[in-house]
Short mmCIF file of C-alpha atoms and ligand atoms in Angstrom, two decimals:
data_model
loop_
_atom_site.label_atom_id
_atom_site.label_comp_id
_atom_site.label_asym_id
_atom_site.label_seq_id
_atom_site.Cartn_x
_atom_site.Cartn_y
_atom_site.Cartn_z
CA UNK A 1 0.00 0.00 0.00
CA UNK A 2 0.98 3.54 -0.92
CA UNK A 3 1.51 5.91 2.62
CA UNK A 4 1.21 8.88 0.34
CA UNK A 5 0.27 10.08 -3.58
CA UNK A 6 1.23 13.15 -4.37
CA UNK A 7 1.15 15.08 -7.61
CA UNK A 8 2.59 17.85 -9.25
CA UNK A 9 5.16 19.99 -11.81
CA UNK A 10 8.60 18.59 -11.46
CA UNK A 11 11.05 20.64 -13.38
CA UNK A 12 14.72 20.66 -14.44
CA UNK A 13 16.72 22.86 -11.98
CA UNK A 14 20.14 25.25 -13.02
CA UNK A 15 21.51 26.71 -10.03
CA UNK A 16 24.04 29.07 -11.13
CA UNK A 17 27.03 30.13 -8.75
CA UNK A 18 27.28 33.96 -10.40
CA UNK A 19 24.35 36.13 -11.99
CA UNK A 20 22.65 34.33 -14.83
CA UNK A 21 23.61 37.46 -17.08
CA UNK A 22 26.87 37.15 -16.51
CA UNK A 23 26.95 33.21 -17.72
CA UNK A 24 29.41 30.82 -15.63
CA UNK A 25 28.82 27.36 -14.37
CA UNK A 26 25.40 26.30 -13.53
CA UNK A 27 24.20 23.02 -11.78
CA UNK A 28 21.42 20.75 -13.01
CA UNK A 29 19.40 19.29 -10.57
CA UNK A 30 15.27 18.74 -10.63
CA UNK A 31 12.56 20.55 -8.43
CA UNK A 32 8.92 20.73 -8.12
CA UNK A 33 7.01 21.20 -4.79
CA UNK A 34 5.41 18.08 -4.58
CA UNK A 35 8.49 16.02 -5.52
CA UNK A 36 10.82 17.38 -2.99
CA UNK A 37 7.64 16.28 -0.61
CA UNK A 38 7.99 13.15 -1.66
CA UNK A 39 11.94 12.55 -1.69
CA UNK A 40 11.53 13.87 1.83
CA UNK A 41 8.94 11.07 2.57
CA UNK A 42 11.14 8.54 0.63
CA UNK A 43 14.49 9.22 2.64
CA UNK A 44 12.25 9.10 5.85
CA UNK A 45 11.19 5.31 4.91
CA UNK A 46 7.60 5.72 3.57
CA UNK A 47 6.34 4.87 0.69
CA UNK A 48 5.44 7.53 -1.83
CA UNK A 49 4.27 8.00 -5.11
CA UNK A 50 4.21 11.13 -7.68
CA UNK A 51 2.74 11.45 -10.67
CA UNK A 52 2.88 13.90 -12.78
CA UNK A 53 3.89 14.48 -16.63
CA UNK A 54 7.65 15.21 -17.94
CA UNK A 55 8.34 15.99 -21.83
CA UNK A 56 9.81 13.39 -23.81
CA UNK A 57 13.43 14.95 -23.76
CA UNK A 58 16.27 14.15 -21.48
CA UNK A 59 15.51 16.63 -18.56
CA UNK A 60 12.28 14.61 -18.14
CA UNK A 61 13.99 11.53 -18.41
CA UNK A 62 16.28 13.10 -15.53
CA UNK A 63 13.42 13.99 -13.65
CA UNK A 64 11.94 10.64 -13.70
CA UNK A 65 15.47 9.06 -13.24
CA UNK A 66 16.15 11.07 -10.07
CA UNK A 67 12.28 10.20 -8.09
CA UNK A 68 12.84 6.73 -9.26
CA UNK A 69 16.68 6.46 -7.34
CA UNK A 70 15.16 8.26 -4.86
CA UNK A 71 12.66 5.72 -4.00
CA UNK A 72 9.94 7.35 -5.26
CA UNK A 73 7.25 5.44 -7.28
CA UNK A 74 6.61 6.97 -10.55
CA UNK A 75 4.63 4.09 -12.22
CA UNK A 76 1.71 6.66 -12.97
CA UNK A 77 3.73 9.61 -14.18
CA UNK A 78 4.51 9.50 -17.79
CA UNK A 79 6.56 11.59 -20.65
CA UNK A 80 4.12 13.50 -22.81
CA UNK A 81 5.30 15.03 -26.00
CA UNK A 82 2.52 18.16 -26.13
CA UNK A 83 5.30 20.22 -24.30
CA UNK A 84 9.04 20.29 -23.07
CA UNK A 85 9.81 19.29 -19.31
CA UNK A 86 9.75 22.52 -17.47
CA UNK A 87 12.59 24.62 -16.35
CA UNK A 88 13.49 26.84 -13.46
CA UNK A 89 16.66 28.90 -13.15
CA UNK A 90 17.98 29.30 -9.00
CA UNK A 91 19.96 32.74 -9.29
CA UNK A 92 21.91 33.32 -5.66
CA UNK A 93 22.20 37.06 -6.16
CA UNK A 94 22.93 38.52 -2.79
CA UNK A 95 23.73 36.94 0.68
CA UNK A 96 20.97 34.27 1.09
CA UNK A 97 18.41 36.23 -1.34
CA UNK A 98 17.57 33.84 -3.99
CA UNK A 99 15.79 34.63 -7.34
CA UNK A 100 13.83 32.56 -9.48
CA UNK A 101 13.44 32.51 -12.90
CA UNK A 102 10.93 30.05 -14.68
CA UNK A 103 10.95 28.76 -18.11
CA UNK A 104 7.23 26.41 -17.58
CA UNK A 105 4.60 28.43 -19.48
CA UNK A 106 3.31 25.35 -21.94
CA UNK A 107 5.80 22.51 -20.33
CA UNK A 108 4.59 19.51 -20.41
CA UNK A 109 3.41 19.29 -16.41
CA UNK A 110 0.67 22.05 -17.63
CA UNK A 111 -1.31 19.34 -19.69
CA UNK A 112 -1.60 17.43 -16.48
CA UNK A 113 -5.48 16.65 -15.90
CA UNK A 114 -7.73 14.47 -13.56
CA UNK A 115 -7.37 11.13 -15.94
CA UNK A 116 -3.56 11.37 -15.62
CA UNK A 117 -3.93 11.30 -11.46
CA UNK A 118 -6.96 9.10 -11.00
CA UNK A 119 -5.20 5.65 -11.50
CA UNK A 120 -2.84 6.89 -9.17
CA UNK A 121 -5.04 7.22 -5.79
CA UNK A 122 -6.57 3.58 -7.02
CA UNK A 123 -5.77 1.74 -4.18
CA UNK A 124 -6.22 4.54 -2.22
CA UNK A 125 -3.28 5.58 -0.64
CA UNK A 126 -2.93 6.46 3.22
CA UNK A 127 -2.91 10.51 2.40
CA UNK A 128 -3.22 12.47 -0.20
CA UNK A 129 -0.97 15.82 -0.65
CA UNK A 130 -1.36 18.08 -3.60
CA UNK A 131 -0.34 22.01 -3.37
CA UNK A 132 -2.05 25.13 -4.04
CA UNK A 133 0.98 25.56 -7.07
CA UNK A 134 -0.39 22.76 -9.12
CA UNK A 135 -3.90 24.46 -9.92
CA UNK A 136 -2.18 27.33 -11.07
CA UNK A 137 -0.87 25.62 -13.94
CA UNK A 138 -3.64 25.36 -16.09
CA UNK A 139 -7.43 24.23 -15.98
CA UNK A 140 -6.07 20.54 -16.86
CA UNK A 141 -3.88 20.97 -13.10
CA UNK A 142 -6.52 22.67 -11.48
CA UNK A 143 -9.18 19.87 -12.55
CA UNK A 144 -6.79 17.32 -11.40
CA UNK A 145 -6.15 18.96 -7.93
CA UNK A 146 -10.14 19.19 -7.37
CA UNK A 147 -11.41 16.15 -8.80
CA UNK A 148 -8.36 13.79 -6.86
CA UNK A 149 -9.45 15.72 -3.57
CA UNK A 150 -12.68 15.05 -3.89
CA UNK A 151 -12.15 11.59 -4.87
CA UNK A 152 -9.76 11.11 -2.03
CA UNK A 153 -12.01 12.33 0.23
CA UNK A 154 -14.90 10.41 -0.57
CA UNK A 155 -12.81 7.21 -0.28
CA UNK A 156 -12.06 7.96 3.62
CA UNK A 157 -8.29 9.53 2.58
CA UNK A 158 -6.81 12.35 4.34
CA UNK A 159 -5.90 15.14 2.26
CA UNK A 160 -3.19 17.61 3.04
CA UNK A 161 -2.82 20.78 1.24
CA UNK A 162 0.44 23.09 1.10
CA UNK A 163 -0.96 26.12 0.16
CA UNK A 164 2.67 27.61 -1.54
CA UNK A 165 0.86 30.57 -3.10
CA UNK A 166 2.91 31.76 -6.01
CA UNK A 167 1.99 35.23 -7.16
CA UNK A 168 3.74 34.77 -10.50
CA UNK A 169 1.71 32.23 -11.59
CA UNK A 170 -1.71 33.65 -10.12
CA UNK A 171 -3.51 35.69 -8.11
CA UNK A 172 -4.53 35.16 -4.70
CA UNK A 173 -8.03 36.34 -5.65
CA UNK A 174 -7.70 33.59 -8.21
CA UNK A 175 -6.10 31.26 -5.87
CA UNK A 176 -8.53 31.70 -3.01
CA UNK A 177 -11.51 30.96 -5.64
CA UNK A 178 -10.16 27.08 -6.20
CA UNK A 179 -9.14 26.59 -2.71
CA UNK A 180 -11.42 27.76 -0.44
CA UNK A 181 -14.45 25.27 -1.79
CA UNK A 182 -11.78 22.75 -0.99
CA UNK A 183 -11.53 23.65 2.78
CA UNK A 184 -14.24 20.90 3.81
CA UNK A 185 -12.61 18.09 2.52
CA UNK A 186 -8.96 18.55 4.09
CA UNK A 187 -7.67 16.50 6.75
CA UNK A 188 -4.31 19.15 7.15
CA UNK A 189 -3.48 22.32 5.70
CA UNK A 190 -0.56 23.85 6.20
CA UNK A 191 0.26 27.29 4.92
CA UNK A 192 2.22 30.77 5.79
CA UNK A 193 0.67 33.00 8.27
CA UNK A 194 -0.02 35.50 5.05
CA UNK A 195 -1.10 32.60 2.59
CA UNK A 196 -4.36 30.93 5.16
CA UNK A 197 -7.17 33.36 4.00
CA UNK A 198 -6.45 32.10 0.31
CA UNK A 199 -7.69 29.05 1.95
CA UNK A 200 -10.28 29.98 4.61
CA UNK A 201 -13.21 31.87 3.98
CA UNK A 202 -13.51 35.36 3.38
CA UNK A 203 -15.35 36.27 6.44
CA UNK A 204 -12.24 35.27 8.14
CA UNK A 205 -10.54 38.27 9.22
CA UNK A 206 -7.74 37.18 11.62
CA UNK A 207 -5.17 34.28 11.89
CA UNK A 208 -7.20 32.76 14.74
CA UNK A 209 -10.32 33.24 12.83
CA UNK A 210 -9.50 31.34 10.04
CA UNK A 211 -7.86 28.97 12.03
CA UNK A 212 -11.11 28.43 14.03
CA UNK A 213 -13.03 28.71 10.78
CA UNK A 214 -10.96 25.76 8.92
CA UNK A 215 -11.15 23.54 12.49
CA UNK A 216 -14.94 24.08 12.28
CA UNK A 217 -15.20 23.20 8.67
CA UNK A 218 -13.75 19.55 9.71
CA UNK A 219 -9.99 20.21 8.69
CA UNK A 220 -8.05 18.09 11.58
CA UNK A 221 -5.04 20.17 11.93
CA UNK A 222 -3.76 23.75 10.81
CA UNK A 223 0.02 24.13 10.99
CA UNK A 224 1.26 27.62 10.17
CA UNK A 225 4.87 28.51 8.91
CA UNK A 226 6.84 31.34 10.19
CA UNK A 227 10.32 30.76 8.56
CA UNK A 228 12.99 31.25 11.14
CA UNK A 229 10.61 31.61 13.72
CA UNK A 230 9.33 27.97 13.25
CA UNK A 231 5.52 26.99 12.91
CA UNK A 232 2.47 26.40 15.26
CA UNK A 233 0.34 23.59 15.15
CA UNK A 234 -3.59 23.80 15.81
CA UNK A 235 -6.21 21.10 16.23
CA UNK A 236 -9.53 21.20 18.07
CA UNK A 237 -7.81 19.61 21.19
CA UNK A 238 -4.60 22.36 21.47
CA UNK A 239 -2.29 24.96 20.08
CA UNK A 240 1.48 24.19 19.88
CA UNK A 241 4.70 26.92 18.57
CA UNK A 242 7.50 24.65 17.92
CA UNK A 243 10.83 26.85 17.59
CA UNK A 244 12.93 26.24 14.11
CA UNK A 245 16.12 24.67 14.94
CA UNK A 246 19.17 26.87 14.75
CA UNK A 247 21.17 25.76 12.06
CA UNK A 248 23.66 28.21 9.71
CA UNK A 249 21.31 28.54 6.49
CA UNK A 250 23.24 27.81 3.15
CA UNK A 251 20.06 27.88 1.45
CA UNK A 252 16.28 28.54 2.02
CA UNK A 253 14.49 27.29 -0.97
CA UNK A 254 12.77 23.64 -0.09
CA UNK A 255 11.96 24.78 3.49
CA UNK A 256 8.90 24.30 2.86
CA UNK A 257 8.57 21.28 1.30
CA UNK A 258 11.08 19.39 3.71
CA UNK A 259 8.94 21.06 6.84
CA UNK A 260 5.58 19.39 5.33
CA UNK A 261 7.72 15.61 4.65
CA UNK A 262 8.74 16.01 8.51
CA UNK A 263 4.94 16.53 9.46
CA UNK A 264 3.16 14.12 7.36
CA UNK A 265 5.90 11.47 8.34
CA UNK A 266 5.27 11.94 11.52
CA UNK A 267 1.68 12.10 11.31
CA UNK A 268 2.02 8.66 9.19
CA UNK A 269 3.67 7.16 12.52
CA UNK A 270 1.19 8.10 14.58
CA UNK A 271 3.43 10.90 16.31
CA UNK A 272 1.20 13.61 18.46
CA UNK A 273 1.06 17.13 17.56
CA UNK A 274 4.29 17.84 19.41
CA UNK A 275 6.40 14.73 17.69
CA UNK A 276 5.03 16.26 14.65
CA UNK A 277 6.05 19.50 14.33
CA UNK A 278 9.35 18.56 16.05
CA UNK A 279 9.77 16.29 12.82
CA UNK A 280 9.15 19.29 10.40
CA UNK A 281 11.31 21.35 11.87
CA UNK A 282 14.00 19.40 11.77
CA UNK A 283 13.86 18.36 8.47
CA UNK A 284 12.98 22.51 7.30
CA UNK A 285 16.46 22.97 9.35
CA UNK A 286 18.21 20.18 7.46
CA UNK A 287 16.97 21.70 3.91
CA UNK A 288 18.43 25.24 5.14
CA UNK A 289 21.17 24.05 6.15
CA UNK A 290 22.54 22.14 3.04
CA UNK A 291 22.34 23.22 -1.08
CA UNK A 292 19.55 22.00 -3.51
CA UNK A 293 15.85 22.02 -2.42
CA UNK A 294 15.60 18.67 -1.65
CA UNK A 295 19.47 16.82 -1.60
CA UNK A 296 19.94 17.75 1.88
CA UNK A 297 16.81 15.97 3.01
CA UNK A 298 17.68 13.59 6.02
CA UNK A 299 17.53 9.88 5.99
CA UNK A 300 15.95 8.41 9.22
CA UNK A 301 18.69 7.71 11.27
CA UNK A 302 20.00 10.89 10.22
CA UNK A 303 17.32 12.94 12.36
CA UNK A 304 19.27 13.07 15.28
CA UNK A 305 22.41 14.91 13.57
CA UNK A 306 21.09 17.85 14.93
CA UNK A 307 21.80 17.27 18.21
CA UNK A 308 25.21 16.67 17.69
CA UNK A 309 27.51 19.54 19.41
CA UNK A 310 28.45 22.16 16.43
CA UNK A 311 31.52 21.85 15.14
CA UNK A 312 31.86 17.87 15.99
CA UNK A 313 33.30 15.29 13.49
CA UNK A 314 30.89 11.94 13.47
CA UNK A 315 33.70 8.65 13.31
P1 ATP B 401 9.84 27.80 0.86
O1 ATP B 401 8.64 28.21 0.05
O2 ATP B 401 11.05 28.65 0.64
O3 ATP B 401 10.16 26.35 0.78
P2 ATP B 401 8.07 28.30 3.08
O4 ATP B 401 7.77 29.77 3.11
O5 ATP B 401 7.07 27.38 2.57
O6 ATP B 401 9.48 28.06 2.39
P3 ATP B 401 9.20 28.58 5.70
O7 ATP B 401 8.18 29.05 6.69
O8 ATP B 401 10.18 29.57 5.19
O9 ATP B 401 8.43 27.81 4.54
O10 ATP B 401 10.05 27.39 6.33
C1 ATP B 401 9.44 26.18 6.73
C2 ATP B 401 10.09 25.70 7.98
O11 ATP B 401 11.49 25.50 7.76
C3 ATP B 401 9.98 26.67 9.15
O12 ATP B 401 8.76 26.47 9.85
C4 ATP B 401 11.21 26.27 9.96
O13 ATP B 401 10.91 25.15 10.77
C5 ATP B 401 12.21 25.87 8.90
N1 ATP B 401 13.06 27.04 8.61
C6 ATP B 401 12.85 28.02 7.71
N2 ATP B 401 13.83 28.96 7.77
C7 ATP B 401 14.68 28.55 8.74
C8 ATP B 401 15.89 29.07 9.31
N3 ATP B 401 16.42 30.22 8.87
N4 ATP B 401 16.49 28.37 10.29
C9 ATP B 401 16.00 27.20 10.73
N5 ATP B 401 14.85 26.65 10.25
C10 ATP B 401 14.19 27.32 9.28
#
């Protein structure tokens, strides 16, 4: 049995080490949201599955390449010739201050649609996770994202949603119109403090407002992500702040993604709210602490590494 199906855009990733202008040695990786989940899950020892479509060229043959040696199964996701595999340019221009640069506009992921991810949830998996980037990609995505909650729902699945908002793709009048109608059929959502009321409903004027509005609308859990400052947990029973580790950052993009593998690992062990959010803030700290948005994910028995005294040499 599948712990978790997830689904998304996975593209081909050049990190360059100077500004893109200036040209210079770039490195050529993969990254998509939902795939970076799903390594996370992978290295943490459950058993994942994207799907999701890649063009038939050899970045999408990378990207399938790099899921499958990361344990990931990608028996559902296929190449799809209507559209190159997508691309997305890392630029480190000052300090930590990252820019991105996307190249997806007609890529192959955009032709994604609700037959594509179907077959995929059939056995139903243990949870679901889609995010709120997917629907921005087209009507095909944003079909897919509604129709395999609503299937996943109706089959007794949880269903977490990352809400990611990313204004260059839409707006978050646009964005709030697809998710909100969601709301009642999520098990978890986790989102920013400024990306929740694209999720909960308009009348919702506050943080703990649309917290209390999402708990009341049957969504189990609400975790909230506050960067550095870490992320706090709600569920009808309690309220938890769990501080982010302190780690030297090399590199924030993937936070994110590794903070939501950390929770819905932990949720898949039957951790409590605490154990939880412990978990995703460990693994955020090991994605901002290492280079790539996913490569520095932590195995299992590598959790613990962060309690090791700075500075110390492991033999
Ligand atoms: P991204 O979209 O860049 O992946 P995000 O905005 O979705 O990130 P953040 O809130 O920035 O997510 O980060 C998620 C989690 O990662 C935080 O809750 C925290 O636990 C951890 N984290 C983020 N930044 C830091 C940091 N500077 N130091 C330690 N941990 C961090």
């Amino acid at each position: 049995m599948i712990d978790v199906a997830t689904f998304g855009e996975t593209m081909a990733a050049l990190r360059a080490r100077d500004p893109i202008r200036l040209g210079g040695t770039m490195r050529l990786s993969v990254a998509g949201a939902e795939s970076n989940v799903a390594i996370g899950l992978a290295r943490l020892g459950h058993r994942v599955r994207w799907t999701g479509l890649v063009g038939t060229d050899e970045t999408g043959e990378l990207v399938l390449r790099t899921l499958r040696a990361e344990g990931v199964d990608v028996s559902h996701a296929r190449a799809d010739g209507r559209g190159p595999t997508g691309l997305i340019l890392f630029e480190r221009r000052i300090g930590d201050l990252t820019r991105v640069i996307y190249h997806r506009a007609g890529s192959a992921g955009s032709f994604l649609d609700a037959a594509d991810v179907l077959p995929a949830l059939d056995p139903p998996p243990r949870l679901l996770h889609v995010t709120g980037i997917t629907p921005a990609l087209g009507p095909g995505p944003a079909d897919a994202v509604c129709t395999a909650v609503r299937t996943a729902a109706a089959a007794g699945v949880r269903v977490c949603l990352d809400v990611n908002h990313r204004s260059r793709l839409w707006t978050r009048d646009a964005a709030a119109e697809v998710l909100r109608p969601l709301a009642s059929l999520l098990s978890v959502v986790i989102a920013s403090d400024d990306e929740l009321e694209l999720v909960a409903p308009a009348s919702a004027a506050t943080e703990h407002e649309r917290v209390a509005a999402l708990l009341d609308a049957g969504v189990s859990e609400v975790v909230v992500k506050r960067g550095a400052d870490g992320a706090t947990g709600h569920t009808l029973a309690e309220t938890l702040h769990a501080k982010a580790r302190r780690v030297p950052v090399t590199d924030l993009v993937g936070a994110g993604d590794a903070f939501v593998a950390g929770h819905l690992s932990g949720l898949l062990d039957g951790l409590d709210l605490a154990g939880r959010l412990e978990r995703a803030v460990t693994a955020g700290a090991f994605a901002v602490a290492s280079p790539g948005d996913w490569e520095g994910l932590p195995t299992r028995a590598e959790l613990g590494l962060l309690d090791a005294l700075p500075g110390s040499t492991l033999r």
